[in-house]
């Protein structure tokens, strides 16, 4: 008699109420799942033990890739709504944090596969034929949905990544390149950051005035001193002037984007700066956490690439990969900023300014970012307040933040 625990097609046992309920094995399709581990070396009289681990760990990777795609697609779906309702921010943060935790797990899994020695791997490697991890289309889908563009990619064995797949998967990958990526959707979301409006708080203008004031103070201080200290201050002045001009001047920013040194639009970068500088305002706290989770995701993907390349070098040294690539050298070349999607968020620390030079929020802007009905010294004007009848998501007198 077939065991209902393993065989998903067998009839589950009768429950006390006489109804047939789904069993653990049937729900998880364990009969199909566990039968997927088919060792090629079993064709020999003495199967090679470590091939089992090799298959299982790669299948586990693919299952986690599937979950990551599921989470990222849901986040992209939320970001596609214009505007994104404030109550959806926590959902996005939660799901992106889940992706980050999964990526931590994927990086840690390399320590398990490295319990296999190079000699163990060499025993069954010929059975892999020309198959290669490069053919993981789910990982390519993952890269595309995050925002890696075709022109950023390093060619694998002088071949475009899509060309190693069958026609059906090729089309899926091509379609995934055309869909709005997480990078694109985050950019559009940041461009809608409250406070960027020229007829409102006008963060860009406010920031420029503050930076001019800061630079003037540095220059004046250098003129009032002599010797090494004066030289240091002038060096700081010139460096800060160059950095802030590159971020405040739209034409300079556009040139950096064209060279591939920046990813976000000028307006989106202003939005990211504003969220970062005013992160302690209650309604910017969750968007700020979201931006940090995006950096965590980028970092962990870099860690995964680095760990993967080191593992391959450990297993096959400088030999060619099974798919005909340069193996370690190819993988090592992908561990660079050209594969870092949210590069601009990492560089936000370049634009930090002392608290005294952060532009003060206007009463209207302070009100917009606060969850309190009022704050000391401010009497809200009628145009500053959105009543409960206008937006059921907030309390009476509160203002919703929707981006």
Tab-separated table of C-alpha atoms in Angstrom:
chain	number	residue	atom	x	y	z
A	1	UNK	CA	0.000	0.000	0.000
A	2	UNK	CA	1.329	3.458	-0.952
A	3	UNK	CA	2.267	5.729	1.905
A	4	UNK	CA	0.027	8.838	1.965
A	5	UNK	CA	2.818	10.831	3.619
A	6	UNK	CA	4.978	10.588	0.502
A	7	UNK	CA	2.613	9.747	-2.305
A	8	UNK	CA	0.652	12.868	-3.217
A	9	UNK	CA	-1.639	10.906	-5.513
A	10	UNK	CA	-2.820	8.381	-2.925
A	11	UNK	CA	-6.043	8.829	-0.999
A	12	UNK	CA	-5.550	10.462	2.387
A	13	UNK	CA	-6.799	8.627	5.449
A	14	UNK	CA	-10.321	9.142	6.769
A	15	UNK	CA	-10.635	11.722	9.521
A	16	UNK	CA	-12.943	11.413	12.508
A	17	UNK	CA	-15.627	13.426	10.775
A	18	UNK	CA	-15.483	11.073	7.832
A	19	UNK	CA	-14.141	13.701	5.415
A	20	UNK	CA	-10.972	13.432	3.362
A	21	UNK	CA	-8.463	16.121	4.345
A	22	UNK	CA	-5.267	17.121	2.624
A	23	UNK	CA	-2.210	15.463	4.175
A	24	UNK	CA	1.237	16.980	4.712
A	25	UNK	CA	2.707	14.939	1.859
A	26	UNK	CA	-0.132	15.696	-0.528
A	27	UNK	CA	-0.119	19.422	0.201
A	28	UNK	CA	3.646	19.706	-0.399
A	29	UNK	CA	3.619	17.301	-3.364
A	30	UNK	CA	6.443	15.394	-1.690
A	31	UNK	CA	6.161	12.512	-4.126
A	32	UNK	CA	7.160	14.815	-6.985
A	33	UNK	CA	9.520	17.000	-4.988
A	34	UNK	CA	11.668	14.230	-3.514
A	35	UNK	CA	11.764	12.228	-6.728
A	36	UNK	CA	13.457	15.185	-8.449
A	37	UNK	CA	16.818	14.193	-6.988
A	38	UNK	CA	18.128	11.903	-9.732
A	39	UNK	CA	21.832	11.179	-9.542
A	40	UNK	CA	23.448	10.724	-12.930
A	41	UNK	CA	26.157	8.568	-11.380
A	42	UNK	CA	23.565	6.039	-10.248
A	43	UNK	CA	24.031	4.551	-13.703
A	44	UNK	CA	27.355	3.289	-12.361
A	45	UNK	CA	27.744	0.405	-9.996
A	46	UNK	CA	29.165	2.762	-7.361
A	47	UNK	CA	27.223	6.079	-7.341
A	48	UNK	CA	29.319	9.080	-6.318
A	49	UNK	CA	28.079	10.129	-2.910
A	50	UNK	CA	28.564	13.920	-3.126
A	51	UNK	CA	26.538	14.296	-6.313
A	52	UNK	CA	23.426	14.027	-4.140
A	53	UNK	CA	24.449	17.129	-2.147
A	54	UNK	CA	25.314	19.002	-5.348
A	55	UNK	CA	21.856	18.383	-6.823
A	56	UNK	CA	19.921	19.142	-3.631
A	57	UNK	CA	21.691	22.418	-2.897
A	58	UNK	CA	21.129	23.723	-6.435
A	59	UNK	CA	17.485	22.707	-6.364
A	60	UNK	CA	17.128	24.540	-3.051
A	61	UNK	CA	18.682	27.632	-4.661
A	62	UNK	CA	16.110	27.491	-7.453
A	63	UNK	CA	13.235	27.175	-4.962
A	64	UNK	CA	14.471	30.239	-3.092
A	65	UNK	CA	14.897	32.126	-6.385
A	66	UNK	CA	11.255	31.326	-7.073
A	67	UNK	CA	10.247	32.805	-3.707
A	68	UNK	CA	12.390	35.916	-4.247
A	69	UNK	CA	10.754	36.498	-7.651
A	70	UNK	CA	7.337	36.067	-6.029
A	71	UNK	CA	8.131	38.726	-3.406
A	72	UNK	CA	9.779	41.184	-5.810
A	73	UNK	CA	6.902	40.921	-8.288
A	74	UNK	CA	4.472	41.791	-5.485
A	75	UNK	CA	6.578	44.822	-4.485
A	76	UNK	CA	6.723	45.988	-8.107
A	77	UNK	CA	2.962	45.609	-8.321
A	78	UNK	CA	2.491	47.882	-5.288
A	79	UNK	CA	4.955	50.459	-6.647
A	80	UNK	CA	3.088	50.460	-9.965
A	81	UNK	CA	0.067	52.042	-8.249
A	82	UNK	CA	0.188	55.828	-8.503
A	83	UNK	CA	0.200	57.072	-5.865
A	84	UNK	CA	1.381	54.345	-3.512
A	85	UNK	CA	-0.835	54.476	-0.433
A	86	UNK	CA	0.982	55.023	2.844
A	87	UNK	CA	-0.420	51.842	4.397
A	88	UNK	CA	1.322	49.802	1.654
A	89	UNK	CA	4.781	50.971	2.717
A	90	UNK	CA	4.969	48.555	5.651
A	91	UNK	CA	3.939	45.704	3.335
A	92	UNK	CA	6.746	46.562	0.912
A	93	UNK	CA	9.259	46.832	3.744
A	94	UNK	CA	8.169	43.486	5.179
A	95	UNK	CA	8.422	41.658	1.855
A	96	UNK	CA	11.727	43.239	0.905
A	97	UNK	CA	13.107	42.352	4.325
A	98	UNK	CA	12.026	38.758	3.643
A	99	UNK	CA	13.995	38.808	0.387
A	100	UNK	CA	17.020	40.145	2.276
A	101	UNK	CA	16.775	37.334	4.847
A	102	UNK	CA	16.495	34.740	2.066
A	103	UNK	CA	19.578	36.202	0.390
A	104	UNK	CA	21.482	35.903	3.686
A	105	UNK	CA	20.519	32.230	3.726
A	106	UNK	CA	21.640	31.739	0.107
A	107	UNK	CA	25.038	33.258	0.859
A	108	UNK	CA	25.446	31.048	3.932
A	109	UNK	CA	24.640	27.914	1.889
A	110	UNK	CA	28.055	28.071	0.232
A	111	UNK	CA	29.563	26.786	3.485
A	112	UNK	CA	27.490	23.607	3.022
A	113	UNK	CA	28.584	22.927	-0.552
A	114	UNK	CA	32.189	23.606	0.468
A	115	UNK	CA	32.048	20.538	2.711
A	116	UNK	CA	32.597	18.755	-0.617
A	117	UNK	CA	36.250	18.602	-1.635
A	118	UNK	CA	37.545	19.444	-5.142
A	119	UNK	CA	38.384	15.739	-5.558
A	120	UNK	CA	34.811	14.755	-4.698
A	121	UNK	CA	33.472	17.225	-7.262
A	122	UNK	CA	35.935	16.106	-9.928
A	123	UNK	CA	34.558	12.554	-9.671
A	124	UNK	CA	31.108	13.449	-10.978
A	125	UNK	CA	31.855	16.693	-12.850
A	126	UNK	CA	32.027	14.921	-16.264
A	127	UNK	CA	28.366	13.935	-15.801
A	128	UNK	CA	27.382	17.635	-15.869
A	129	UNK	CA	28.427	17.758	-19.541
A	130	UNK	CA	27.950	21.372	-20.740
A	131	UNK	CA	25.341	22.310	-18.137
A	132	UNK	CA	26.217	25.394	-16.116
A	133	UNK	CA	24.795	27.620	-13.407
A	134	UNK	CA	24.844	30.350	-16.050
A	135	UNK	CA	21.747	28.621	-17.440
A	136	UNK	CA	19.685	29.418	-14.324
A	137	UNK	CA	16.979	31.470	-16.012
A	138	UNK	CA	15.340	32.266	-12.664
A	139	UNK	CA	18.514	34.043	-11.530
A	140	UNK	CA	18.515	36.012	-14.805
A	141	UNK	CA	14.856	36.892	-14.211
A	142	UNK	CA	15.833	38.019	-10.711
A	143	UNK	CA	18.573	40.265	-12.118
A	144	UNK	CA	16.169	41.728	-14.683
A	145	UNK	CA	13.378	42.448	-12.226
A	146	UNK	CA	15.816	44.232	-9.897
A	147	UNK	CA	17.017	46.400	-12.769
A	148	UNK	CA	20.246	45.105	-14.324
A	149	UNK	CA	20.283	46.335	-17.923
A	150	UNK	CA	21.599	44.247	-20.851
A	151	UNK	CA	24.368	46.778	-21.559
A	152	UNK	CA	25.727	46.415	-18.014
A	153	UNK	CA	26.257	42.679	-18.389
A	154	UNK	CA	29.600	41.032	-19.014
A	155	UNK	CA	29.270	38.524	-21.836
A	156	UNK	CA	29.584	34.882	-20.933
A	157	UNK	CA	31.960	33.061	-23.288
A	158	UNK	CA	31.312	35.925	-25.778
A	159	UNK	CA	27.616	35.011	-25.741
A	160	UNK	CA	24.579	37.060	-24.755
A	161	UNK	CA	23.035	35.532	-21.659
A	162	UNK	CA	19.642	34.838	-23.298
A	163	UNK	CA	21.169	32.811	-26.142
A	164	UNK	CA	21.991	29.809	-23.959
A	165	UNK	CA	18.284	29.119	-23.421
A	166	UNK	CA	15.558	27.514	-25.487
A	167	UNK	CA	13.202	29.721	-27.491
A	168	UNK	CA	10.448	29.721	-24.860
A	169	UNK	CA	12.743	30.844	-22.022
A	170	UNK	CA	14.488	33.295	-24.361
A	171	UNK	CA	11.139	35.017	-24.922
A	172	UNK	CA	10.379	35.083	-21.188
A	173	UNK	CA	13.733	36.711	-20.471
A	174	UNK	CA	13.212	39.198	-23.276
A	175	UNK	CA	9.803	40.113	-21.856
A	176	UNK	CA	11.280	40.525	-18.371
A	177	UNK	CA	13.738	43.086	-19.786
A	178	UNK	CA	10.836	45.155	-21.120
A	179	UNK	CA	8.778	45.195	-17.914
A	180	UNK	CA	9.262	48.083	-15.444
A	181	UNK	CA	12.049	46.975	-13.109
A	182	UNK	CA	12.310	47.600	-9.378
A	183	UNK	CA	14.944	50.256	-10.130
A	184	UNK	CA	12.636	52.062	-12.567
A	185	UNK	CA	9.641	51.897	-10.239
A	186	UNK	CA	11.678	53.077	-7.245
A	187	UNK	CA	12.959	55.967	-9.372
A	188	UNK	CA	9.417	57.040	-10.290
A	189	UNK	CA	8.371	56.647	-6.643
A	190	UNK	CA	11.252	58.830	-5.432
A	191	UNK	CA	10.431	61.474	-8.037
A	192	UNK	CA	7.072	61.881	-6.286
A	193	UNK	CA	8.670	62.548	-2.867
A	194	UNK	CA	6.686	65.288	-1.082
A	195	UNK	CA	8.764	68.453	-0.809
A	196	UNK	CA	10.401	68.338	-4.236
A	197	UNK	CA	7.719	70.551	-5.814
A	198	UNK	CA	9.071	73.904	-7.027
A	199	UNK	CA	5.860	75.611	-5.918
A	200	UNK	CA	6.075	73.917	-2.510
A	201	UNK	CA	9.024	73.261	-0.208
A	202	UNK	CA	11.362	73.084	-3.254
A	203	UNK	CA	14.033	70.903	-1.634
A	204	UNK	CA	16.532	71.376	-4.482
A	205	UNK	CA	16.511	75.185	-4.115
A	206	UNK	CA	16.607	74.990	-0.310
A	207	UNK	CA	19.523	72.554	-0.457
A	208	UNK	CA	21.465	74.716	-2.909
A	209	UNK	CA	21.110	77.748	-0.625
A	210	UNK	CA	22.299	75.709	2.373
A	211	UNK	CA	25.268	74.254	0.492
A	212	UNK	CA	26.289	77.726	-0.731
A	213	UNK	CA	26.168	78.921	2.866
A	214	UNK	CA	28.233	75.933	4.058
A	215	UNK	CA	30.864	76.424	1.346
A	216	UNK	CA	31.086	80.146	2.086
A	217	UNK	CA	31.644	79.374	5.773
A	218	UNK	CA	34.424	76.889	4.926
A	219	UNK	CA	36.105	79.369	2.589
A	220	UNK	CA	35.891	82.216	5.085
A	221	UNK	CA	37.336	79.990	7.785
A	222	UNK	CA	40.264	79.051	5.527
A	223	UNK	CA	40.991	82.742	4.848
A	224	UNK	CA	41.001	83.443	8.588
A	225	UNK	CA	43.664	80.791	9.254
A	226	UNK	CA	47.181	80.109	7.972
A	227	UNK	CA	49.489	77.229	7.218
A	228	UNK	CA	48.448	73.584	7.081
A	229	UNK	CA	44.961	74.195	8.518
A	230	UNK	CA	44.187	76.750	5.806
A	231	UNK	CA	45.347	74.320	3.100
A	232	UNK	CA	43.188	71.553	4.575
A	233	UNK	CA	40.115	73.787	4.639
A	234	UNK	CA	40.627	74.894	1.027
A	235	UNK	CA	41.043	71.266	-0.019
A	236	UNK	CA	37.782	70.444	1.781
A	237	UNK	CA	36.124	73.443	0.105
A	238	UNK	CA	37.149	72.359	-3.394
A	239	UNK	CA	36.204	68.736	-2.797
A	240	UNK	CA	32.786	69.577	-1.309
A	241	UNK	CA	32.105	72.108	-4.067
A	242	UNK	CA	32.786	69.483	-6.746
A	243	UNK	CA	30.687	66.802	-5.017
A	244	UNK	CA	27.653	69.003	-4.377
A	245	UNK	CA	27.742	70.615	-7.811
A	246	UNK	CA	27.582	67.127	-9.340
A	247	UNK	CA	24.427	66.321	-7.385
A	248	UNK	CA	22.695	69.717	-7.535
A	249	UNK	CA	23.482	70.551	-11.156
A	250	UNK	CA	21.143	68.569	-13.417
A	251	UNK	CA	23.444	68.654	-16.464
A	252	UNK	CA	26.414	67.299	-14.503
A	253	UNK	CA	24.196	64.564	-13.074
A	254	UNK	CA	22.974	63.636	-16.577
A	255	UNK	CA	26.584	63.280	-17.755
A	256	UNK	CA	27.343	60.917	-14.861
A	257	UNK	CA	24.246	58.823	-15.690
A	258	UNK	CA	25.387	58.603	-19.313
A	259	UNK	CA	28.817	57.363	-18.164
A	260	UNK	CA	27.148	54.726	-15.982
A	261	UNK	CA	28.358	56.272	-12.730
A	262	UNK	CA	24.805	57.026	-11.568
A	263	UNK	CA	21.548	55.132	-11.985
A	264	UNK	CA	18.702	57.364	-10.775
A	265	UNK	CA	17.270	60.442	-12.446
A	266	UNK	CA	18.223	63.822	-11.002
A	267	UNK	CA	14.812	64.293	-9.398
A	268	UNK	CA	14.792	60.787	-7.923
A	269	UNK	CA	18.208	61.372	-6.369
A	270	UNK	CA	16.875	64.584	-4.811
A	271	UNK	CA	13.998	62.540	-3.374
A	272	UNK	CA	16.397	59.960	-1.908
A	273	UNK	CA	18.499	62.769	-0.384
A	274	UNK	CA	15.436	64.377	1.160
A	275	UNK	CA	14.233	61.107	2.695
A	276	UNK	CA	17.729	60.486	4.046
A	277	UNK	CA	18.185	63.962	5.543
A	278	UNK	CA	14.708	64.047	7.128
A	279	UNK	CA	14.582	60.345	8.046
A	280	UNK	CA	13.590	61.184	11.641
A	281	UNK	CA	10.326	62.689	10.449
A	282	UNK	CA	7.748	60.015	11.160
A	283	UNK	CA	6.404	59.716	7.633
A	284	UNK	CA	9.849	59.408	6.085
A	285	UNK	CA	11.035	56.723	8.511
A	286	UNK	CA	9.557	53.757	6.622
A	287	UNK	CA	10.619	55.012	3.157
A	288	UNK	CA	14.117	55.460	4.635
A	289	UNK	CA	14.077	51.838	5.865
A	290	UNK	CA	12.927	50.735	2.406
A	291	UNK	CA	15.921	52.476	0.792
A	292	UNK	CA	18.250	50.744	3.261
A	293	UNK	CA	16.710	47.354	2.451
A	294	UNK	CA	17.357	48.003	-1.254
A	295	UNK	CA	21.023	48.556	-0.408
A	296	UNK	CA	21.030	45.381	1.696
A	297	UNK	CA	19.672	43.453	-1.291
A	298	UNK	CA	22.381	44.858	-3.562
A	299	UNK	CA	25.071	44.082	-0.996
A	300	UNK	CA	23.909	40.497	-0.524
A	301	UNK	CA	23.769	39.898	-4.279
A	302	UNK	CA	27.378	41.115	-4.418
A	303	UNK	CA	28.224	38.792	-1.514
A	304	UNK	CA	26.505	35.910	-3.322
A	305	UNK	CA	28.504	36.580	-6.508
A	306	UNK	CA	31.735	36.862	-4.548
A	307	UNK	CA	31.064	33.643	-2.597
A	308	UNK	CA	30.087	31.848	-5.800
A	309	UNK	CA	33.278	32.889	-7.566
A	310	UNK	CA	35.430	31.852	-4.583
A	311	UNK	CA	33.665	28.497	-4.376
A	312	UNK	CA	34.259	27.862	-8.100
A	313	UNK	CA	37.938	28.782	-7.760
A	314	UNK	CA	38.215	26.406	-4.821
A	315	UNK	CA	36.593	23.553	-6.776
A	316	UNK	CA	38.140	23.906	-10.256
A	317	UNK	CA	40.911	26.488	-9.888
A	318	UNK	CA	41.616	28.237	-13.205
A	319	UNK	CA	40.025	25.530	-15.384
A	320	UNK	CA	37.255	26.381	-17.840
A	321	UNK	CA	33.685	26.198	-16.544
A	322	UNK	CA	31.417	23.334	-17.666
A	323	UNK	CA	29.589	25.725	-20.003
A	324	UNK	CA	32.835	26.745	-21.687
A	325	UNK	CA	33.341	30.032	-19.838
A	326	UNK	CA	36.532	31.147	-18.128
A	327	UNK	CA	34.978	29.897	-14.884
A	328	UNK	CA	36.359	31.786	-11.910
A	329	UNK	CA	37.594	34.731	-14.011
A	330	UNK	CA	34.135	35.306	-15.502
A	331	UNK	CA	32.396	35.078	-12.121
A	332	UNK	CA	34.962	37.350	-10.483
A	333	UNK	CA	34.344	40.012	-13.134
A	334	UNK	CA	30.672	40.221	-12.107
A	335	UNK	CA	31.627	41.323	-8.581
A	336	UNK	CA	31.794	45.034	-9.365
A	337	UNK	CA	29.784	48.247	-9.183
A	338	UNK	CA	28.526	47.708	-12.733
A	339	UNK	CA	26.228	45.023	-11.265
A	340	UNK	CA	25.197	47.221	-8.309
A	341	UNK	CA	21.687	48.421	-9.157
A	342	UNK	CA	21.098	50.895	-6.328
A	343	UNK	CA	24.542	52.452	-6.529
A	344	UNK	CA	23.198	55.977	-5.956
A	345	UNK	CA	21.768	55.008	-2.579
A	346	UNK	CA	25.217	53.864	-1.447
A	347	UNK	CA	26.632	57.235	-2.499
A	348	UNK	CA	24.102	59.233	-0.456
A	349	UNK	CA	26.682	59.345	2.335
A	350	UNK	CA	28.807	61.534	0.019
A	351	UNK	CA	26.195	64.277	0.337
A	352	UNK	CA	25.914	64.362	4.108
A	353	UNK	CA	25.976	67.834	5.632
A	354	UNK	CA	26.199	68.947	9.266
A	355	UNK	CA	22.794	69.334	10.925
A	356	UNK	CA	23.148	73.112	11.015
A	357	UNK	CA	23.107	73.203	7.202
A	358	UNK	CA	20.097	70.942	6.696
A	359	UNK	CA	17.295	73.237	5.460
A	360	UNK	CA	14.612	73.803	8.086
A	361	UNK	CA	11.225	72.438	7.183
A	362	UNK	CA	8.436	74.925	6.656
A	363	UNK	CA	5.384	74.615	8.883
A	364	UNK	CA	3.432	73.182	5.959
A	365	UNK	CA	6.106	70.568	5.217
A	366	UNK	CA	6.542	69.718	8.888
A	367	UNK	CA	2.811	69.254	9.108
A	368	UNK	CA	2.795	67.021	6.029
A	369	UNK	CA	5.424	64.710	7.505
A	370	UNK	CA	3.914	64.554	10.986
A	371	UNK	CA	1.242	62.201	12.302
A	372	UNK	CA	0.336	64.625	15.072
A	373	UNK	CA	-2.717	66.881	14.653
A	374	UNK	CA	-0.465	69.806	15.580
A	375	UNK	CA	2.892	70.591	17.102
A	376	UNK	CA	4.091	73.369	19.427
A	377	UNK	CA	4.195	76.784	17.844
A	378	UNK	CA	2.117	75.848	14.815
A	379	UNK	CA	-1.521	76.488	14.118
A	380	UNK	CA	-2.452	74.490	11.014
A	381	UNK	CA	-4.071	76.427	8.201
A	382	UNK	CA	-7.087	75.020	6.449
A	383	UNK	CA	-5.116	74.324	3.261
A	384	UNK	CA	-2.536	72.331	5.252
A	385	UNK	CA	-5.066	69.879	6.612
A	386	UNK	CA	-6.674	66.918	4.890
A	387	UNK	CA	-9.765	65.853	6.815
A	388	UNK	CA	-10.811	62.321	7.566
A	389	UNK	CA	-13.632	62.591	5.036
A	390	UNK	CA	-11.055	63.230	2.294
A	391	UNK	CA	-8.928	60.247	3.199
A	392	UNK	CA	-10.300	57.376	5.293
A	393	UNK	CA	-6.776	55.997	5.788
A	394	UNK	CA	-5.864	58.744	8.288
A	395	UNK	CA	-7.396	60.213	11.411
A	396	UNK	CA	-9.222	63.510	11.641
A	397	UNK	CA	-6.802	66.370	10.985
A	398	UNK	CA	-3.963	64.100	9.808
A	399	UNK	CA	-2.197	64.318	6.490
A	400	UNK	CA	-1.457	61.172	4.507
A	401	UNK	CA	1.894	60.685	2.829
A	402	UNK	CA	1.393	59.116	-0.565
A	403	UNK	CA	4.180	58.922	-3.112
